[in-house]
mmCIF file of C-alpha atoms in Angstrom:
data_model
loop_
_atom_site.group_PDB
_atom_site.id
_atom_site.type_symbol
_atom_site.label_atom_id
_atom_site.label_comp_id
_atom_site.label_asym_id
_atom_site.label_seq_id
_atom_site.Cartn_x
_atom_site.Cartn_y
_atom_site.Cartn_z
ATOM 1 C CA UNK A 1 99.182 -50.066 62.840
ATOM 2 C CA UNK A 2 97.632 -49.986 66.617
ATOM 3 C CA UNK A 3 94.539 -51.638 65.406
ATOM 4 C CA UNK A 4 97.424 -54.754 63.419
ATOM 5 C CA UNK A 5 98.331 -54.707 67.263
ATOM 6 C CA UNK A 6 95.388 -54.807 69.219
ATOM 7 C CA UNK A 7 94.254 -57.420 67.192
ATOM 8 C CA UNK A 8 97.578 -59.632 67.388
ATOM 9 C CA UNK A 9 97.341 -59.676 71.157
ATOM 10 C CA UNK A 10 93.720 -60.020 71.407
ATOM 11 C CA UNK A 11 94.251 -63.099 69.023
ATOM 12 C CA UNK A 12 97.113 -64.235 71.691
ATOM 13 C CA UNK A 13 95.027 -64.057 74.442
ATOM 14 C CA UNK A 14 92.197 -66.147 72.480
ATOM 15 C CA UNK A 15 94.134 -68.451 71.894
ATOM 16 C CA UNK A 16 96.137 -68.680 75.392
ATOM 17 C CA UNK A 17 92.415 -69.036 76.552
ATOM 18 C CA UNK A 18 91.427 -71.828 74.717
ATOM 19 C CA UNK A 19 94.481 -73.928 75.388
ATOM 20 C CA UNK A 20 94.132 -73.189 79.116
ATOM 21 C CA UNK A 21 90.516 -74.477 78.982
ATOM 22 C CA UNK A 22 91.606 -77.600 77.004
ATOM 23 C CA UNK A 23 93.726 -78.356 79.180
ATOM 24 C CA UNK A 24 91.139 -78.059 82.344
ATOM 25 C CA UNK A 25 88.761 -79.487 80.745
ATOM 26 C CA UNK A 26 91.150 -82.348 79.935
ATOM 27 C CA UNK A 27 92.315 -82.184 84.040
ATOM 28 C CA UNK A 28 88.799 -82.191 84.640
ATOM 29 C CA UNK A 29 88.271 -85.393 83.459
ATOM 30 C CA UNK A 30 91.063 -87.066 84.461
ATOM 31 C CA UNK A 31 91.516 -86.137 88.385
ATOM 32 C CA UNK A 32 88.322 -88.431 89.493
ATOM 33 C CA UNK A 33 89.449 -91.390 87.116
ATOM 34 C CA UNK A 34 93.121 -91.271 88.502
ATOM 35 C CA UNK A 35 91.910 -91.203 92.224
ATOM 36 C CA UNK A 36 89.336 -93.751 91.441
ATOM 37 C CA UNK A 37 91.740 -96.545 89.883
ATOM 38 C CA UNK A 38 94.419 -95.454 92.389
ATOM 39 C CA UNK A 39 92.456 -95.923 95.538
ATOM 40 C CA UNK A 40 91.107 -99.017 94.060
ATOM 41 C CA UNK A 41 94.016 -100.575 93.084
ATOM 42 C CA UNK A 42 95.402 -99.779 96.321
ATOM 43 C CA UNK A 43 92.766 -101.000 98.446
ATOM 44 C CA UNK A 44 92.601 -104.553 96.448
ATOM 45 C CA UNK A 45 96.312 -105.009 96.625
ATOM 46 C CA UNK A 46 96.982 -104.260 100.566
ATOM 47 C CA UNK A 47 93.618 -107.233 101.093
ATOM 48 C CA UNK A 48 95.471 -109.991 98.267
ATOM 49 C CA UNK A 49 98.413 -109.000 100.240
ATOM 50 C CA UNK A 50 97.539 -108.960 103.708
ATOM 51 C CA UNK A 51 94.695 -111.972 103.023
ATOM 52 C CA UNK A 52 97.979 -114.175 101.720
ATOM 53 C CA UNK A 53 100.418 -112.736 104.558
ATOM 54 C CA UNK A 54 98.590 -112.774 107.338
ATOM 55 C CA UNK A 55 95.333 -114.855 106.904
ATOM 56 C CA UNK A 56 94.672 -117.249 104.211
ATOM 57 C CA UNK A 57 98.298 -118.160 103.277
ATOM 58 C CA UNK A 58 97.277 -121.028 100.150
ATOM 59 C CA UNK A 59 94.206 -118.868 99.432
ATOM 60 C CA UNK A 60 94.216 -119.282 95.537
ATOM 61 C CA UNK A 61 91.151 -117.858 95.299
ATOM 62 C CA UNK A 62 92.628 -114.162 96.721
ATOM 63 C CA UNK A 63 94.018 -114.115 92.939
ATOM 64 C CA UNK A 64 90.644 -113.343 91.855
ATOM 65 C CA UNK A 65 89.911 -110.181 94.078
ATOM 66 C CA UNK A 66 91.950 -108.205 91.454
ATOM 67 C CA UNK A 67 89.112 -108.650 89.083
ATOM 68 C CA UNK A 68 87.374 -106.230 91.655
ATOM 69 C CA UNK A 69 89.787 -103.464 89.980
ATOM 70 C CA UNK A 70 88.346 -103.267 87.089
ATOM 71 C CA UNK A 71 84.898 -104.549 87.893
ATOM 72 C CA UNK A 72 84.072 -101.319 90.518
ATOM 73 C CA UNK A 73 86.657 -99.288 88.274
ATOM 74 C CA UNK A 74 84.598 -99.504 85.127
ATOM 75 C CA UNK A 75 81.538 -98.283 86.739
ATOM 76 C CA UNK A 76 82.399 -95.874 88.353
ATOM 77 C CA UNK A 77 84.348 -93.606 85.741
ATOM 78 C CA UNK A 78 82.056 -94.200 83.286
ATOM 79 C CA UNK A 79 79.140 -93.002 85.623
ATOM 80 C CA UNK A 80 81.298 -90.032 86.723
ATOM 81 C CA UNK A 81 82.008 -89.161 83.192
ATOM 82 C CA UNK A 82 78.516 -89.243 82.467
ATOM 83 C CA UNK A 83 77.535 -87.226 84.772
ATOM 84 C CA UNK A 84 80.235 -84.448 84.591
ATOM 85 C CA UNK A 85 78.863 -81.356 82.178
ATOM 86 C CA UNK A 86 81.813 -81.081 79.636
ATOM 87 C CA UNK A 87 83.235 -77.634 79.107
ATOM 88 C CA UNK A 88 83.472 -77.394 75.028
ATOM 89 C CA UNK A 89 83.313 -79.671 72.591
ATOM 90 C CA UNK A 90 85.913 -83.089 72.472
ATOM 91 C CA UNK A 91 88.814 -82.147 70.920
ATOM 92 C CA UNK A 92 92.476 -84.024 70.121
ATOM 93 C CA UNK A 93 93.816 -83.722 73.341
ATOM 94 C CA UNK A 94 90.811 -85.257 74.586
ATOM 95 C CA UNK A 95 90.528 -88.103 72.262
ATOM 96 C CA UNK A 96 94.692 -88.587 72.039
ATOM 97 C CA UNK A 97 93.937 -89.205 75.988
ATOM 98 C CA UNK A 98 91.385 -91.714 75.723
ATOM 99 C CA UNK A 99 93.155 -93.766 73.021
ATOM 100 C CA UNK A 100 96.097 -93.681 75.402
ATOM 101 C CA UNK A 101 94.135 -95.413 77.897
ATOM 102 C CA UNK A 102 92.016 -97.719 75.833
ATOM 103 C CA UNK A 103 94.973 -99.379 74.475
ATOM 104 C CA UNK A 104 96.786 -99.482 77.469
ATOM 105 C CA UNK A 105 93.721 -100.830 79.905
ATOM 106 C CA UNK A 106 93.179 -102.763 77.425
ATOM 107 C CA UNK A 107 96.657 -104.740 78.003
ATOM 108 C CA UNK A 108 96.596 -104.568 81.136
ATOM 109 C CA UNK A 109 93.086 -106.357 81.323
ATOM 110 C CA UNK A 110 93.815 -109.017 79.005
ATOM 111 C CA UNK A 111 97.754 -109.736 80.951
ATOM 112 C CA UNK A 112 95.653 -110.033 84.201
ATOM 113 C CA UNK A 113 93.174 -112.570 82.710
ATOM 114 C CA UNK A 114 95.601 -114.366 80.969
ATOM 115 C CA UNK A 115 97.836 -114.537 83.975
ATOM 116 C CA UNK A 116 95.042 -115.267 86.956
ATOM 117 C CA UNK A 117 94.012 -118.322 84.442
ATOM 118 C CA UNK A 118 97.747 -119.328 84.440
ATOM 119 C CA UNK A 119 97.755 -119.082 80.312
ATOM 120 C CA UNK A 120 100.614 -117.347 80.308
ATOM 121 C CA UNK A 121 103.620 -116.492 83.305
ATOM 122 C CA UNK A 122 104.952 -112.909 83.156
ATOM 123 C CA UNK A 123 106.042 -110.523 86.375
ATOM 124 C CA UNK A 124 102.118 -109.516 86.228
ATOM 125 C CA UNK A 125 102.530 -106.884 89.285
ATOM 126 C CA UNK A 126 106.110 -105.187 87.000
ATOM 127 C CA UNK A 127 104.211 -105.189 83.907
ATOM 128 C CA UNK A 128 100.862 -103.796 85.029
ATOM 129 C CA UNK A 129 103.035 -100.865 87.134
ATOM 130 C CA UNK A 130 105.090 -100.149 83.822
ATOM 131 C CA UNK A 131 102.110 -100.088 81.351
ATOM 132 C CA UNK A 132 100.065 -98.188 83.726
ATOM 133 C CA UNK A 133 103.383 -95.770 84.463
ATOM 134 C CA UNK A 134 103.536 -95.123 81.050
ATOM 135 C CA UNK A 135 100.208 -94.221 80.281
ATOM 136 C CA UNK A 136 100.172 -91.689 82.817
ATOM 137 C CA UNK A 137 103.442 -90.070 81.505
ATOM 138 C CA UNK A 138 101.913 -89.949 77.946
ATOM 139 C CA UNK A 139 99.179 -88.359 78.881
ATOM 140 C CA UNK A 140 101.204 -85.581 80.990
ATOM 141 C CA UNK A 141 103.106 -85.177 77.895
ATOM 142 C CA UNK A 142 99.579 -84.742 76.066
ATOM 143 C CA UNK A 143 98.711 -82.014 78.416
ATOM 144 C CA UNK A 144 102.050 -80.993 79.210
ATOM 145 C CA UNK A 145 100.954 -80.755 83.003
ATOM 146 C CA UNK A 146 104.468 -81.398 85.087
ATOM 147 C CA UNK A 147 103.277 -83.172 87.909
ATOM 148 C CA UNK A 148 101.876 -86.085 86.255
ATOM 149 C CA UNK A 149 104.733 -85.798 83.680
ATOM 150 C CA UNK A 150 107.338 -85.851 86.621
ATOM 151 C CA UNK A 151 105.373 -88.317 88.800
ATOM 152 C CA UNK A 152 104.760 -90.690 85.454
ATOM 153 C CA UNK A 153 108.421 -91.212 84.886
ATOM 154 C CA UNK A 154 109.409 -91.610 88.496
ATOM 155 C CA UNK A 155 106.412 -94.750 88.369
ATOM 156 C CA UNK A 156 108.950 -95.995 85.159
ATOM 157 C CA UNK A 157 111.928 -95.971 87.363
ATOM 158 C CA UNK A 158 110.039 -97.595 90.759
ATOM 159 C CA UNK A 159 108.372 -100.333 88.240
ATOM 160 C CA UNK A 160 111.527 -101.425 87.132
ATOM 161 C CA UNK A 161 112.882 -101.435 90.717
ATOM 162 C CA UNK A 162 109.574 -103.496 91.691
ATOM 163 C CA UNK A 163 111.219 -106.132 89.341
ATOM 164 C CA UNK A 164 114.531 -106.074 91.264
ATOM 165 C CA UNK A 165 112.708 -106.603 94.626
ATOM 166 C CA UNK A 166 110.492 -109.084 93.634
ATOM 167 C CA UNK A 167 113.987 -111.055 93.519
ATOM 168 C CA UNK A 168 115.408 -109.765 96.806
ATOM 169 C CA UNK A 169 112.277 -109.395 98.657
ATOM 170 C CA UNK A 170 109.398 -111.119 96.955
ATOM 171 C CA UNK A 171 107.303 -111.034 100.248
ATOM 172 C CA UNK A 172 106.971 -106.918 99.996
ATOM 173 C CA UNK A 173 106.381 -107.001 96.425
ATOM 174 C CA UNK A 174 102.907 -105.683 96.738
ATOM 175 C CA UNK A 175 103.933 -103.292 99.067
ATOM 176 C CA UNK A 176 105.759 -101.825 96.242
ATOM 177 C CA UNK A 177 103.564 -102.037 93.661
ATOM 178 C CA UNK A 178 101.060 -100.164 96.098
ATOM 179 C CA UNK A 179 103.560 -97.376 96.480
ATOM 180 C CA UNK A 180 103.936 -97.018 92.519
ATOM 181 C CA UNK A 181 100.301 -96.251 92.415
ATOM 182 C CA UNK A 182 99.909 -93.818 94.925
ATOM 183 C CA UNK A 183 103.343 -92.217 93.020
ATOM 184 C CA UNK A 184 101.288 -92.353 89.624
ATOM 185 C CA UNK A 185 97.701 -91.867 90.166
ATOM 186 C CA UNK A 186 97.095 -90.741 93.909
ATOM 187 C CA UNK A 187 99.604 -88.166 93.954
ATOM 188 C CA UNK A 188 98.925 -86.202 90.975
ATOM 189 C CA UNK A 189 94.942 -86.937 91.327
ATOM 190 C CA UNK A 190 94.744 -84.853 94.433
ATOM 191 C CA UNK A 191 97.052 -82.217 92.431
ATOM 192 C CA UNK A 192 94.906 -82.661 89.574
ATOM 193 C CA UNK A 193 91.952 -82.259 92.014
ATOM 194 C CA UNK A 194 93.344 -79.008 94.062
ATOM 195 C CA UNK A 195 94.098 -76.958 91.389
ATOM 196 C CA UNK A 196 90.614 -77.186 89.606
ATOM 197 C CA UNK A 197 89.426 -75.809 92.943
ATOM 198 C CA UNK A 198 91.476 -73.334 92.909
ATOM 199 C CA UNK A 199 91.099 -72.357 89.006
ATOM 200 C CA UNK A 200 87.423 -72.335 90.157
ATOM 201 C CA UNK A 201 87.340 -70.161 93.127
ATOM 202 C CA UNK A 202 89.402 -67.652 91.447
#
């Protein structure tokens, strides 16, 4: 009977210990990415939006700086990812994750083609916050980590507020979109980031 016991908590502990290292592997891999795209996005959006305020007001050619995003944003996960030694092998959470983000980058590339070529006319800055927004509350959900769960949903409700001020104060709209991203990605990247340090020291 003690040994039935010592062997149901030693099997609870296993497997408390594997989900915790899924799921830091899985932060792992996702703080750099988040802080990457965020800062990037960021940085591309205040130049469009300060280049068209301030500088170049019937600049047309500004629309194509937000090719940058993805241009340096490619590179620069992938070579991170590469890089990074992974802790155990791939595993659902993992891949769930990455599907996630392939379909949903995927979208987002293809509206901001279609939209810089003038192929199709959609609220471009709404629907790239809301897709994006999404994607990051999915994959909180995925590895049930509050922060990005809490900060995900709160990018939901400021993207469909970025649609109501693009009526009332279309000049900001940027602005706004800036602050979603900071809200979804910057935020919970330096979480994200903090805590692996800490997981690490201890």
């Amino acid at each position: 009977m003690e040994d039935k016991k010592i062997n149901e908590r030693e099997s609870i502990e296993l497997i408390s210990r594997m989900i915790r290292e899924t799921q830091t592997n899985t932060a792992r891999h996702s703080a750099y990415p988040m802080l990457v795209w965020g800062y990037l996005t960021c940085i591309v959006s205040l130049f469009v939006w300060v280049g068209y305020t301030f500088i170049w007001e019937n600049a047309s050619w500004l629309n194509y700086c937000w090719l940058a995003i993805p241009l340096i944003g490619f590179p620069l996960s992938l070579s991170y990812l590469k890089k990074q030694k992974r802790i155990g092998a791939s595993n659902y959470m993992d891949r769930t994750i990455k599907y996630i983000w392939a379909v949903i980058g995927s979208c987002v590339f293809m509206l901001s083609i279609l939209t810089i070529l003038n192929l199709i006319a959609v609220n471009i800055l709404l629907d790239v916050a809301l897709l994006i927004s999404i994607g990051a509350t999915l994959s909180g959900l995925v590895m049930w980590y509050r922060p990005i769960i809490i900060t995900g949903i709160l990018g939901i409700a400021l993207s469909f507020i970025l649609g109501v001020w693009e009526v009332l104060f279309s000049q900001y709209i940027v602005l706004w979109f800036v602050i979603v991203f900071v809200v979804i990605m910057i935020i919970p990247g330096h979480i994200l980031q903090a805590e692996l340090k800490k997981n690490e020291r201890a």
